[in-house]
mmCIF file with all atom_site columns, C-alpha atoms and ligand atoms in Angstrom:
data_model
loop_
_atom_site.group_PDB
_atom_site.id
_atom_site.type_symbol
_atom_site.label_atom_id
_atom_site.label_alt_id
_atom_site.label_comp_id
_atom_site.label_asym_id
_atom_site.label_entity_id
_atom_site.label_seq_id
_atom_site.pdbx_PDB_ins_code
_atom_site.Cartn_x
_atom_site.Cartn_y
_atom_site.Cartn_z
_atom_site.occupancy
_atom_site.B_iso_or_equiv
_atom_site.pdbx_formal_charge
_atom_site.auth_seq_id
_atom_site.auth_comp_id
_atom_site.auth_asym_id
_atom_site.auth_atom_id
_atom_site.pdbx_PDB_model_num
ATOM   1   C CA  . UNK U 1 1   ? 1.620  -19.473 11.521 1.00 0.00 ? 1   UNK U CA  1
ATOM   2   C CA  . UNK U 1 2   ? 4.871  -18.635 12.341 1.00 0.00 ? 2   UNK U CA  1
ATOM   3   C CA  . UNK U 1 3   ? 7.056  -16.224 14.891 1.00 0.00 ? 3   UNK U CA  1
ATOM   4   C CA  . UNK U 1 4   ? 6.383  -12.557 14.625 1.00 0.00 ? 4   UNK U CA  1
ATOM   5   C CA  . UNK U 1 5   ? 9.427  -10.855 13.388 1.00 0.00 ? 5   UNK U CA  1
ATOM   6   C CA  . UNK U 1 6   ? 10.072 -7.587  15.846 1.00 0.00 ? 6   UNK U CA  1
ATOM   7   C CA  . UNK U 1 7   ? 13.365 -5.525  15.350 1.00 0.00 ? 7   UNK U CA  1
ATOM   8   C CA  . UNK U 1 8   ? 14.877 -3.622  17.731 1.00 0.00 ? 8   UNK U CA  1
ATOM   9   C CA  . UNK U 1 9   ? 17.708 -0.813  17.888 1.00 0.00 ? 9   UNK U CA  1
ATOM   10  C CA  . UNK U 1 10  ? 18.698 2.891   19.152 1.00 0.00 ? 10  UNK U CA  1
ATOM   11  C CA  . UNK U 1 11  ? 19.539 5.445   16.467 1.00 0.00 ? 11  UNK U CA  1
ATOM   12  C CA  . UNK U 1 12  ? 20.404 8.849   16.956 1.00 0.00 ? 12  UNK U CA  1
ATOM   13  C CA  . UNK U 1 13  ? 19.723 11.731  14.537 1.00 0.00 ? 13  UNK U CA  1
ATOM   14  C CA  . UNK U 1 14  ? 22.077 10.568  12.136 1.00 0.00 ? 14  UNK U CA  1
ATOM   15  C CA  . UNK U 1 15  ? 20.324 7.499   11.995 1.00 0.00 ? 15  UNK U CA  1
ATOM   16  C CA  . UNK U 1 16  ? 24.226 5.924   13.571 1.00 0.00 ? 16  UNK U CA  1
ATOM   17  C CA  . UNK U 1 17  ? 23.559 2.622   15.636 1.00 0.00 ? 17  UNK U CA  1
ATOM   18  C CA  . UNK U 1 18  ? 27.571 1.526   16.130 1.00 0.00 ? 18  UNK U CA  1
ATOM   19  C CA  . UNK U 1 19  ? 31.170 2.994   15.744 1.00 0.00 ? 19  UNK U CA  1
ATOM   20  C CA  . UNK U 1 20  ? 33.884 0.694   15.311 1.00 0.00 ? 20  UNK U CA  1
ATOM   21  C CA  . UNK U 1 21  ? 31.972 -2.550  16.967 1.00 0.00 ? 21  UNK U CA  1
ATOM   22  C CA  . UNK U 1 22  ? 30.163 -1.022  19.575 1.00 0.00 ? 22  UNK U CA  1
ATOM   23  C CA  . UNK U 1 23  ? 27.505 1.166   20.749 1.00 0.00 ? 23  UNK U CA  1
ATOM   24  C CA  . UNK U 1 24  ? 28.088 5.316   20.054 1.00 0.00 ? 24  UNK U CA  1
ATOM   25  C CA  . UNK U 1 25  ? 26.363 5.663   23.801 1.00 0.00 ? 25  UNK U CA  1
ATOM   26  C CA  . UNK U 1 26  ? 26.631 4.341   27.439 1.00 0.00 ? 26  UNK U CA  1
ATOM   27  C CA  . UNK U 1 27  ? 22.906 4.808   28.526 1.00 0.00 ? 27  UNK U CA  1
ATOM   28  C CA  . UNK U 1 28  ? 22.425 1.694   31.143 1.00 0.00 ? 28  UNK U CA  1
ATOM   29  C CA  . UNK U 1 29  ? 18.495 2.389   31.491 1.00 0.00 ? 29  UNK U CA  1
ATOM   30  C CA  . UNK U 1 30  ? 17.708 2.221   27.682 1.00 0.00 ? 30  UNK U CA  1
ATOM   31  C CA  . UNK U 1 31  ? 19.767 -0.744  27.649 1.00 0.00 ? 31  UNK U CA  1
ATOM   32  C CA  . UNK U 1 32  ? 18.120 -1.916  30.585 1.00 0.00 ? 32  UNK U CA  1
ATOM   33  C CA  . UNK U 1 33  ? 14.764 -1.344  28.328 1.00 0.00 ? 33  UNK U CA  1
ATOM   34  C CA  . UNK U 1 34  ? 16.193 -3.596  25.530 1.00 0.00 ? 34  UNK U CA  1
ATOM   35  C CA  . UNK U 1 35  ? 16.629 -6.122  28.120 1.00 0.00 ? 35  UNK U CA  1
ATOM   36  C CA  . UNK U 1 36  ? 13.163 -6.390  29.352 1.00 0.00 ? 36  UNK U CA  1
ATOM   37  C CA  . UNK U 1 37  ? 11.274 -6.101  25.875 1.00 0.00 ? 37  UNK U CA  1
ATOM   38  C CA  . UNK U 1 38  ? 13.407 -9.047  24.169 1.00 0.00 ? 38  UNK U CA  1
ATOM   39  C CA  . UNK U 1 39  ? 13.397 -11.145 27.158 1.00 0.00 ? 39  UNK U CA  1
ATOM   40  C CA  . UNK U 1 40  ? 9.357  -10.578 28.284 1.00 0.00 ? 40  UNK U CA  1
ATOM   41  C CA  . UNK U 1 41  ? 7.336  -13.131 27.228 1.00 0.00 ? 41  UNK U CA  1
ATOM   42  C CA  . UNK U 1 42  ? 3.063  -12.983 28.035 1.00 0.00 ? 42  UNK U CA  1
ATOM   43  C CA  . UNK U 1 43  ? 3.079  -17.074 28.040 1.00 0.00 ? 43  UNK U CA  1
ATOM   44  C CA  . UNK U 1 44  ? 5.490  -17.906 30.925 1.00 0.00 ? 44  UNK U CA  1
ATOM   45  C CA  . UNK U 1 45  ? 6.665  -21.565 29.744 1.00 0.00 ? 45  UNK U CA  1
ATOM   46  C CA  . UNK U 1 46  ? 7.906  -19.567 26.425 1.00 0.00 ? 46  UNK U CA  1
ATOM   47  C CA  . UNK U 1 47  ? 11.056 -17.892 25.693 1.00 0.00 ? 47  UNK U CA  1
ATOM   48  C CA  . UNK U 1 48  ? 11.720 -15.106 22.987 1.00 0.00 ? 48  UNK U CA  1
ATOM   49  C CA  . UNK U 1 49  ? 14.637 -15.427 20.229 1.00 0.00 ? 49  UNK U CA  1
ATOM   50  C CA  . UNK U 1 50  ? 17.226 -13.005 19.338 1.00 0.00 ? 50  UNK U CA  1
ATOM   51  C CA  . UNK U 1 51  ? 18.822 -13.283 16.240 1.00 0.00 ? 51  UNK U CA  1
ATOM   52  C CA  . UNK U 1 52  ? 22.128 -10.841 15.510 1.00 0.00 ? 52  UNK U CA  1
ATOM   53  C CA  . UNK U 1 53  ? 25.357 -10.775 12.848 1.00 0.00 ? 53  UNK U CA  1
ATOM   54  C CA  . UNK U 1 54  ? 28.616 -11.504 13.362 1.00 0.00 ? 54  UNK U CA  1
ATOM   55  C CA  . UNK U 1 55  ? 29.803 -8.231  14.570 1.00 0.00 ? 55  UNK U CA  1
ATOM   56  C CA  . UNK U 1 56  ? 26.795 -7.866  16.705 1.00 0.00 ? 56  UNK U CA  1
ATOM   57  C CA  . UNK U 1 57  ? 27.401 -11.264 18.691 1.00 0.00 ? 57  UNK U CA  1
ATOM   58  C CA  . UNK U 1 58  ? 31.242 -10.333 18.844 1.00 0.00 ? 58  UNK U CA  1
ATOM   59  C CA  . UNK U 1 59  ? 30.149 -6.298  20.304 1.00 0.00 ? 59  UNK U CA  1
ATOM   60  C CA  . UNK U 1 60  ? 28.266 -8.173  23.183 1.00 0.00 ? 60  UNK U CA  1
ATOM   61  C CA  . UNK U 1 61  ? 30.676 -8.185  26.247 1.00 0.00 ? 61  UNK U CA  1
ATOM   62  C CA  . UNK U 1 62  ? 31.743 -11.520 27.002 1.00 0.00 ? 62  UNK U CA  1
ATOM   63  C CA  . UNK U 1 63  ? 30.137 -11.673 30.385 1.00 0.00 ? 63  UNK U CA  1
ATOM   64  C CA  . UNK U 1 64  ? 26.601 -10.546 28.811 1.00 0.00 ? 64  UNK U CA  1
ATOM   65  C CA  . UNK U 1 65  ? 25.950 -13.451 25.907 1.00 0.00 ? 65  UNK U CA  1
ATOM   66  C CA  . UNK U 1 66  ? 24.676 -15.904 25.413 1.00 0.00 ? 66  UNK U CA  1
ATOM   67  C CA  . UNK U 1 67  ? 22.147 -13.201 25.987 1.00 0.00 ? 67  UNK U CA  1
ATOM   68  C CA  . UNK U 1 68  ? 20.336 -14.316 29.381 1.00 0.00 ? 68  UNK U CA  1
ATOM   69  C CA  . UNK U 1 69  ? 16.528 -15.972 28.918 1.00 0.00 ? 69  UNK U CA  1
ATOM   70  C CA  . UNK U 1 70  ? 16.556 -15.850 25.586 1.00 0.00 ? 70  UNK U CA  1
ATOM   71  C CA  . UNK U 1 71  ? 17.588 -18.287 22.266 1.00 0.00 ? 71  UNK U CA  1
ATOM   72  C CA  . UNK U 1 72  ? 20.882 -16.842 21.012 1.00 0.00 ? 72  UNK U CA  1
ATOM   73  C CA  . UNK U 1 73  ? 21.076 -16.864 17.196 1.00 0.00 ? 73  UNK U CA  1
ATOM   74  C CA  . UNK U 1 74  ? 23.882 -15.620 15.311 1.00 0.00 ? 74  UNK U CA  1
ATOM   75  C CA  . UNK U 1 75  ? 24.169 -15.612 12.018 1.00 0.00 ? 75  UNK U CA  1
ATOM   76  C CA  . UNK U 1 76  ? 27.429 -16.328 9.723  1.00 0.00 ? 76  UNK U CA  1
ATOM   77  C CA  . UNK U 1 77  ? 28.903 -17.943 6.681  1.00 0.00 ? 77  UNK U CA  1
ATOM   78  C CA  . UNK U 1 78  ? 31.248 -19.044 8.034  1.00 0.00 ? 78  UNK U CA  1
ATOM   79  C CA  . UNK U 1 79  ? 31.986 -21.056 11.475 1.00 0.00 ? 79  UNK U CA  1
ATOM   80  C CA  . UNK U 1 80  ? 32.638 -19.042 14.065 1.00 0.00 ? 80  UNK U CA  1
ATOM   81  C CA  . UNK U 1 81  ? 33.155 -20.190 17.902 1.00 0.00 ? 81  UNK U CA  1
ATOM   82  C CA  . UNK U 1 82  ? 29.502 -19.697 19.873 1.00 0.00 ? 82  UNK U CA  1
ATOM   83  C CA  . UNK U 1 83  ? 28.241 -21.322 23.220 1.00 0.00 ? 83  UNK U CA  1
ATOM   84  C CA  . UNK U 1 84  ? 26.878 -25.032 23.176 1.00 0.00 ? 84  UNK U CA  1
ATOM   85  C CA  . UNK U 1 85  ? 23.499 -23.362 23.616 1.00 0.00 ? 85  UNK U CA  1
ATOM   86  C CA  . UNK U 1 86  ? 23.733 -20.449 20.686 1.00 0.00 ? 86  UNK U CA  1
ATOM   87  C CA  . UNK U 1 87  ? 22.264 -21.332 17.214 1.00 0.00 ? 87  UNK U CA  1
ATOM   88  C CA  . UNK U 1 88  ? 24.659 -20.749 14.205 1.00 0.00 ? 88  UNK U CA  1
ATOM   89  C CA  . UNK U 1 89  ? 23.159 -19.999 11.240 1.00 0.00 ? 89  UNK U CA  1
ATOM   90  C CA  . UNK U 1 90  ? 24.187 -18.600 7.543  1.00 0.00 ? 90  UNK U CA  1
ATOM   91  C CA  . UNK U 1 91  ? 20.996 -16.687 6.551  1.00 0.00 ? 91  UNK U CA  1
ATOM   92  C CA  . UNK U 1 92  ? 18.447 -15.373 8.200  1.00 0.00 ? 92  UNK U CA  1
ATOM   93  C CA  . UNK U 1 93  ? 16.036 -17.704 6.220  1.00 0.00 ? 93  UNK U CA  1
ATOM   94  C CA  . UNK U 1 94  ? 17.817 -20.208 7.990  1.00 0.00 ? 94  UNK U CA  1
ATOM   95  C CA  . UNK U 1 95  ? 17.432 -19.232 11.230 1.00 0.00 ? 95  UNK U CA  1
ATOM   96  C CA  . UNK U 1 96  ? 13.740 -18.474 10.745 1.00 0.00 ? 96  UNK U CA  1
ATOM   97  C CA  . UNK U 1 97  ? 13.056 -22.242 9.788  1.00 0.00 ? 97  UNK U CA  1
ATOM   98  C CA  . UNK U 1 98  ? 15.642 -23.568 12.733 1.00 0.00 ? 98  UNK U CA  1
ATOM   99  C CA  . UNK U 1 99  ? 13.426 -21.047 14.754 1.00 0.00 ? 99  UNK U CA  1
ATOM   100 C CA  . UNK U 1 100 ? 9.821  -22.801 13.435 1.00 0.00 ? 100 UNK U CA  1
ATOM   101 C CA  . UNK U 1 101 ? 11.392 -26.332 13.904 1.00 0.00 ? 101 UNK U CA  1
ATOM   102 C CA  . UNK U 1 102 ? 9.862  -29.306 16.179 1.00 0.00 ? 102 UNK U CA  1
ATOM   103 C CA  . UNK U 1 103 ? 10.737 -29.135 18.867 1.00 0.00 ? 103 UNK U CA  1
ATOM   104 C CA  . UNK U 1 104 ? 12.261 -25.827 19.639 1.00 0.00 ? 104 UNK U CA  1
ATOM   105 C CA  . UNK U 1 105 ? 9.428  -23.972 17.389 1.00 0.00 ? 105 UNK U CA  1
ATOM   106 C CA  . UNK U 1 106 ? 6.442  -24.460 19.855 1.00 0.00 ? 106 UNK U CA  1
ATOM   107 C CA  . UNK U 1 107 ? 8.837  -22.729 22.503 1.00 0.00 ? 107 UNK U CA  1
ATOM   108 C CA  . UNK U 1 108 ? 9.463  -19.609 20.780 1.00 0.00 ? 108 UNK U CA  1
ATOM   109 C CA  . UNK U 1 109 ? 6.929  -16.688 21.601 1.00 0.00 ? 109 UNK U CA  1
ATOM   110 C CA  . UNK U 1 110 ? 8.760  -13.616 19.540 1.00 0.00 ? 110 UNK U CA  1
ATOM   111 C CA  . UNK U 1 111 ? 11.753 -13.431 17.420 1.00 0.00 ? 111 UNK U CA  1
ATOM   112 C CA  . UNK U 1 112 ? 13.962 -10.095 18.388 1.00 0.00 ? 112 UNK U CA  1
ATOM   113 C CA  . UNK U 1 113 ? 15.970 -9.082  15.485 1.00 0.00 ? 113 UNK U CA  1
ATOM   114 C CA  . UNK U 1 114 ? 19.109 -7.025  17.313 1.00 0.00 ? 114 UNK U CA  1
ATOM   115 C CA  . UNK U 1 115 ? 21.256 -6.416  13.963 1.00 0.00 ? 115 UNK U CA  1
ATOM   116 C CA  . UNK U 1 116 ? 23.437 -5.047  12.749 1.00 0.00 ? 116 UNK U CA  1
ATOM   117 C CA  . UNK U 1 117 ? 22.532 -2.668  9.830  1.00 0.00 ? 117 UNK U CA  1
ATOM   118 C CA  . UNK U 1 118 ? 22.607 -5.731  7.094  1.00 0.00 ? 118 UNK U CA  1
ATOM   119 C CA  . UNK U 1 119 ? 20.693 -8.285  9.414  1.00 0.00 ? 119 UNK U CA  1
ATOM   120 C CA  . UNK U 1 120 ? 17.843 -4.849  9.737  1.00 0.00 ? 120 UNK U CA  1
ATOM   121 C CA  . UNK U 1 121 ? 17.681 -4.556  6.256  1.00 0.00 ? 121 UNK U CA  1
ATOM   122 C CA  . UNK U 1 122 ? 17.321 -7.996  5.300  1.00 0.00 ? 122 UNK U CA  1
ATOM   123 C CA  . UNK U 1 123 ? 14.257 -8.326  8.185  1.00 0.00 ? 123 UNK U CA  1
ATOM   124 C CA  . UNK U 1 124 ? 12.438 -5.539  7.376  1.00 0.00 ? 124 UNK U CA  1
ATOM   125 C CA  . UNK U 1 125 ? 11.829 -6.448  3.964  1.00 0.00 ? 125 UNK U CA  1
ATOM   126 C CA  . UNK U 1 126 ? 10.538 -9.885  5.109  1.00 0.00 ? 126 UNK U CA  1
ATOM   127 C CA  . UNK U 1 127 ? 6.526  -10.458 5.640  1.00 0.00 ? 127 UNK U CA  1
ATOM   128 C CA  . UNK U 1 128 ? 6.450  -11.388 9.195  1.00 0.00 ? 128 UNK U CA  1
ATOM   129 C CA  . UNK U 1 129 ? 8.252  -8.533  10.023 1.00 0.00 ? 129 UNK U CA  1
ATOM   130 C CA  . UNK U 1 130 ? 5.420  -6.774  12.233 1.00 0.00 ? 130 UNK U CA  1
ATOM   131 C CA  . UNK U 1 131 ? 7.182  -4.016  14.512 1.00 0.00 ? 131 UNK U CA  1
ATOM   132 C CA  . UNK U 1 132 ? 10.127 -2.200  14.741 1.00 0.00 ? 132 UNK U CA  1
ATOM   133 C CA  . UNK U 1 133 ? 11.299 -0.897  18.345 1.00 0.00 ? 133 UNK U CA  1
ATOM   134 C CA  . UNK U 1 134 ? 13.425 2.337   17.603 1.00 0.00 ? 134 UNK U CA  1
ATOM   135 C CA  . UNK U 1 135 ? 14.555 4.349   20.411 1.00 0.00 ? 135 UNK U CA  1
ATOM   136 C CA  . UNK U 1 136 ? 15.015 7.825   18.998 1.00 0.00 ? 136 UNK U CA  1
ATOM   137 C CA  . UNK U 1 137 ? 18.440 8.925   20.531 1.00 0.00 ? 137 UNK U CA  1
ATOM   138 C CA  . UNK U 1 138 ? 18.064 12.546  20.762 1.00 0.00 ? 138 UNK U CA  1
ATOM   139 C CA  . UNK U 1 139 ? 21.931 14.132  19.766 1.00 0.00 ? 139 UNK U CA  1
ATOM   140 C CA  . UNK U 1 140 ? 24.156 13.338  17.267 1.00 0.00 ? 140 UNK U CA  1
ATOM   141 C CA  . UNK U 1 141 ? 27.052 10.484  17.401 1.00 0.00 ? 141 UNK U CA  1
ATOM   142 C CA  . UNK U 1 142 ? 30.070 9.877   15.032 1.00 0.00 ? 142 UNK U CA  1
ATOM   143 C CA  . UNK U 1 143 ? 28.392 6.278   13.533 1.00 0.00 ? 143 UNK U CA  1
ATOM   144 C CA  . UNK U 1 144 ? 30.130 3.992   10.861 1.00 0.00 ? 144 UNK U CA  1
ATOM   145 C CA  . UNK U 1 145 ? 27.223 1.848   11.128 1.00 0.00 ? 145 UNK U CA  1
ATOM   146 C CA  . UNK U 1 146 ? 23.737 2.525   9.999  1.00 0.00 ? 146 UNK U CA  1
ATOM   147 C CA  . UNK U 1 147 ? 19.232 1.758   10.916 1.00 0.00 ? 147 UNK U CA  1
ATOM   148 C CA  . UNK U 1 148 ? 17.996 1.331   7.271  1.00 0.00 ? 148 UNK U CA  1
ATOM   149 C CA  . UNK U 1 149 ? 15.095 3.692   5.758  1.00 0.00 ? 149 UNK U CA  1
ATOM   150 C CA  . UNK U 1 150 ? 11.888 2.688   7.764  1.00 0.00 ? 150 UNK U CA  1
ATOM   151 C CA  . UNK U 1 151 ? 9.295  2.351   4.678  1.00 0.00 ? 151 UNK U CA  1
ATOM   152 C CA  . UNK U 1 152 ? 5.687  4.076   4.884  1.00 0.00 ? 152 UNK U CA  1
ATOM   153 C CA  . UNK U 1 153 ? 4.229  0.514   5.588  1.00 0.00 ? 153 UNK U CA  1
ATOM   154 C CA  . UNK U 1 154 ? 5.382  1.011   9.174  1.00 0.00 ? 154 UNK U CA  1
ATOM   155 C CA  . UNK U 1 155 ? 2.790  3.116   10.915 1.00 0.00 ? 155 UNK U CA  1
ATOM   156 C CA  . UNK U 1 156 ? 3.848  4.544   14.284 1.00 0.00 ? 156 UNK U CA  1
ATOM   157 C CA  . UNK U 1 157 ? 1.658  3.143   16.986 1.00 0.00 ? 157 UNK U CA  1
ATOM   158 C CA  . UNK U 1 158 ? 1.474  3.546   21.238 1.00 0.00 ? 158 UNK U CA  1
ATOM   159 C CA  . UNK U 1 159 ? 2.600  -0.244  22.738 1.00 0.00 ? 159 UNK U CA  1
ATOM   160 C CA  . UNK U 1 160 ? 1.049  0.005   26.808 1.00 0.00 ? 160 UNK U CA  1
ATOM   161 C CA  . UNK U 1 161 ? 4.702  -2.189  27.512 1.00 0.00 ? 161 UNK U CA  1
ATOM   162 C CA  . UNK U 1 162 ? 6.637  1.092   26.103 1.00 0.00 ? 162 UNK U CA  1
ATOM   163 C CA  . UNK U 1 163 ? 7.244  4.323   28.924 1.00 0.00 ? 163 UNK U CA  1
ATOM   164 C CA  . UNK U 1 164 ? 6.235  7.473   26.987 1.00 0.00 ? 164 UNK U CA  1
ATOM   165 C CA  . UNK U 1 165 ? 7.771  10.838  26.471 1.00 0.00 ? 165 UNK U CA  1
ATOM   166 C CA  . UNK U 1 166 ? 11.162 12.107  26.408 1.00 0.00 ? 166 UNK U CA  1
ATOM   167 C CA  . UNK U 1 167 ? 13.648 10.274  28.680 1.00 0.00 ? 167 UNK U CA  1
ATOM   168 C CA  . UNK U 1 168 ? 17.266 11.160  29.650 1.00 0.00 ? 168 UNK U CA  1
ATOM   169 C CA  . UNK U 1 169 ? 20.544 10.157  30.739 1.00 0.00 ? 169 UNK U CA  1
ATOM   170 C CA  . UNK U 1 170 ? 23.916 11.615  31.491 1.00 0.00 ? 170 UNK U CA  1
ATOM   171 C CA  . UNK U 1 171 ? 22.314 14.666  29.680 1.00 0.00 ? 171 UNK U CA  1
ATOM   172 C CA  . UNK U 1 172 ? 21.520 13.294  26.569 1.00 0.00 ? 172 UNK U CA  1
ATOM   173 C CA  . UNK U 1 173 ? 17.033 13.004  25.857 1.00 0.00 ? 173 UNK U CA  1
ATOM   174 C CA  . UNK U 1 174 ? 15.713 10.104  23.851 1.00 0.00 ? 174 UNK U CA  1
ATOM   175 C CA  . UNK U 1 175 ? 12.617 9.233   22.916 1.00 0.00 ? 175 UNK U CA  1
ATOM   176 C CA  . UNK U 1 176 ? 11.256 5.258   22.508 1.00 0.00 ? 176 UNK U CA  1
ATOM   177 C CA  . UNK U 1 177 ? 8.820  4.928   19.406 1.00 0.00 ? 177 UNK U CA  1
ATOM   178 C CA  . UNK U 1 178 ? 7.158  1.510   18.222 1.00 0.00 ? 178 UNK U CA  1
ATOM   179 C CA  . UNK U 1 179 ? 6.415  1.334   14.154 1.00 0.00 ? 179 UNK U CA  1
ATOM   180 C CA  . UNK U 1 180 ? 3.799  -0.666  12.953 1.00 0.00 ? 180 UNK U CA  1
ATOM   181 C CA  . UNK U 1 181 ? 2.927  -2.851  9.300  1.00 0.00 ? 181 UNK U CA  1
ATOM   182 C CA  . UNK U 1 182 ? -0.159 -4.917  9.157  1.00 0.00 ? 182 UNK U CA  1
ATOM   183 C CA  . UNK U 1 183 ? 1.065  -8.221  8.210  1.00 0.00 ? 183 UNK U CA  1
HETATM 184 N N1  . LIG R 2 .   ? 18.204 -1.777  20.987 1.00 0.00 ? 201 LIG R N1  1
HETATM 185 C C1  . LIG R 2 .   ? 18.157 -0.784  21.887 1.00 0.00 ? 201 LIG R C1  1
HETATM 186 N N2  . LIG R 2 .   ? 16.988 -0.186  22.140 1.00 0.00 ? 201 LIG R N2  1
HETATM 187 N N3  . LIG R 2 .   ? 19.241 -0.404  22.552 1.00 0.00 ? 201 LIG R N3  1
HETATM 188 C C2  . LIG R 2 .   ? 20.433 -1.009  22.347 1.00 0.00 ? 201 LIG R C2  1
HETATM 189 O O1  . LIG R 2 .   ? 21.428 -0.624  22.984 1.00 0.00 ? 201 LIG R O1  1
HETATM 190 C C3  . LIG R 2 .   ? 20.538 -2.060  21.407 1.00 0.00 ? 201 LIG R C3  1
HETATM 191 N N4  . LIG R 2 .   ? 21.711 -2.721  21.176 1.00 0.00 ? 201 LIG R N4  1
HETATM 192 C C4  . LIG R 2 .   ? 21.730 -3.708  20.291 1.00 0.00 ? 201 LIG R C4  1
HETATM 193 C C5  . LIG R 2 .   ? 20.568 -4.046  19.613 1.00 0.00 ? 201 LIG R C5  1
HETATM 194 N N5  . LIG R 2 .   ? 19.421 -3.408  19.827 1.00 0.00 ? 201 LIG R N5  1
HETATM 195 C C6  . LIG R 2 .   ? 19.384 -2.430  20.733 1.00 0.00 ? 201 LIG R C6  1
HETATM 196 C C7  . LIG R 2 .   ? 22.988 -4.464  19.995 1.00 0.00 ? 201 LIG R C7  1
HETATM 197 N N6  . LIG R 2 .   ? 24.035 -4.268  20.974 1.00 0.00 ? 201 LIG R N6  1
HETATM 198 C C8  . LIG R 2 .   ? 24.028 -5.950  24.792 1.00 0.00 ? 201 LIG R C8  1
HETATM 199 C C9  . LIG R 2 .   ? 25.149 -5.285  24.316 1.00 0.00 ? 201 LIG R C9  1
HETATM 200 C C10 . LIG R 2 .   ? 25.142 -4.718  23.050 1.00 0.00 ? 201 LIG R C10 1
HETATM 201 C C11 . LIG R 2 .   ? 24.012 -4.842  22.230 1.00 0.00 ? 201 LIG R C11 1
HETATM 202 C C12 . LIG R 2 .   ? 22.900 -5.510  22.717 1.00 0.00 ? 201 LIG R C12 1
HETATM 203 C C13 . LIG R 2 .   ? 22.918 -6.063  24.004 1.00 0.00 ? 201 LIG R C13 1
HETATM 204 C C14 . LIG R 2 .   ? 24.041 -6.543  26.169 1.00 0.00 ? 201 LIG R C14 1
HETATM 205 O O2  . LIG R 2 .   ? 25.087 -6.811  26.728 1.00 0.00 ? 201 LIG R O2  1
HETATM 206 N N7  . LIG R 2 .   ? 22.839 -6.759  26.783 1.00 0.00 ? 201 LIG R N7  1
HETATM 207 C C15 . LIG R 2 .   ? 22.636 -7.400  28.082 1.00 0.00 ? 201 LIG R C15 1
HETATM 208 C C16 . LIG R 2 .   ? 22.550 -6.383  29.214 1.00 0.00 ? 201 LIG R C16 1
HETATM 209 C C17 . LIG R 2 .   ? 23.821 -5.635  29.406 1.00 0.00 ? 201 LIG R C17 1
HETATM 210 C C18 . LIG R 2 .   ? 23.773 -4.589  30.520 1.00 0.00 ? 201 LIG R C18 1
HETATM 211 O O3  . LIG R 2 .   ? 22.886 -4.666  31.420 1.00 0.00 ? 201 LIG R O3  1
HETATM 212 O O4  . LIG R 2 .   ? 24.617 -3.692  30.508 1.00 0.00 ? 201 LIG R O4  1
HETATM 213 C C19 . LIG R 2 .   ? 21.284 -8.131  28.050 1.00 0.00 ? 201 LIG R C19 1
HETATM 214 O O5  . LIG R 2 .   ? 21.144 -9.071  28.853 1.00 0.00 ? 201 LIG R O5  1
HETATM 215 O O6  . LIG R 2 .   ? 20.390 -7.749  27.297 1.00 0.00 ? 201 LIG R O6  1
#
């Protein structure tokens, strides 16, 4: 059996993840939250992956990627400059068998899809794909960039790792929810 397949992302109520290659929002403890779910892992000699686009890798500010503690994967047709230690791949099928590969597969615990819209899509019409970590972002953005239609496969469900009830920022409320599919 392979990696689960978990995505991860903050929409607000237009559904809007990015504008013009980065995020619509500044909101340092939700991103703080994205840091500790795709880096936690429960087996301590085990590391999580997160795989990303293009754009995605290139939004990340230089200082932050690779992404700390975790397997960088970015995916591309074509080659683009990455780290010694990132993973270039040109599908997401790809990077799922790189992921599963001797010896590198026995080290992976999860696999953190962290877009963008395409790479969402794509992953949440795959199998493994078994949650999908959606913070609810609580006002409305100008977005040119787009979370995909969350089928009724995905059951919303109560994860113990996930704080509950409305949160806020610099005045704006958001709300993390965890959707479920049986795999
Ligand atoms: N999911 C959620 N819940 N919130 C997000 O902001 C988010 N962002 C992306 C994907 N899923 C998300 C993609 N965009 C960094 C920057 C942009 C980004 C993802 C990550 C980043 O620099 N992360 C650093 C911490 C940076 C900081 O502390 O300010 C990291 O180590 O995770």
């Amino acid at each position: 059996m392979g990696p689960r397949l978990n995505l991860i992302a903050a929409a607000c109520e237009n559904m809007g993840i990015g504008i013009k290659g980065r995020l619509p929002w500044k909101l340092k403890s939700e991103m703080a939250y994205f840091t500790k779910m795709t880096s936690q892992t429960k087996d301590p000699n085990k590391k999580n992956a997160v795989i990303m686009g293009r754009k995605t890798w290139q939004s990340i500010p230089l200082k932050y990627r690779p992404l700390a503690d975790r397997v960088n994967v970015v995916l591309s047709s074509n080659k683009i400059e990455v780290d010694d230690d990132v993973l270039l791949c040109s599908s997401l099928e790809m990077a799922m068998a790189q992921l599963q590969q001797p010896p590198l597969g026995e080290t992976i615990e999860t696999v953190w899809v962290i877009g963008g819209s395409s790479v969402y899509k794509e992953s949440l019409n795959m199998p493994e794909c078994h949650r999908i970590y959606l913070t609810n972002v609580k006002a409305l953005y100008e977005c040119d960039t787009f979370f995909p239609e969350i089928l009724p496969a995905f059951k919303l469900l109560q994860d113990p790792d996930v704080p509950q009830g409305e949160q806020e920022e610099n005045g704006v409320k958001y709300e993390y929810k965890v959707y479920e599919k049986d795999l």
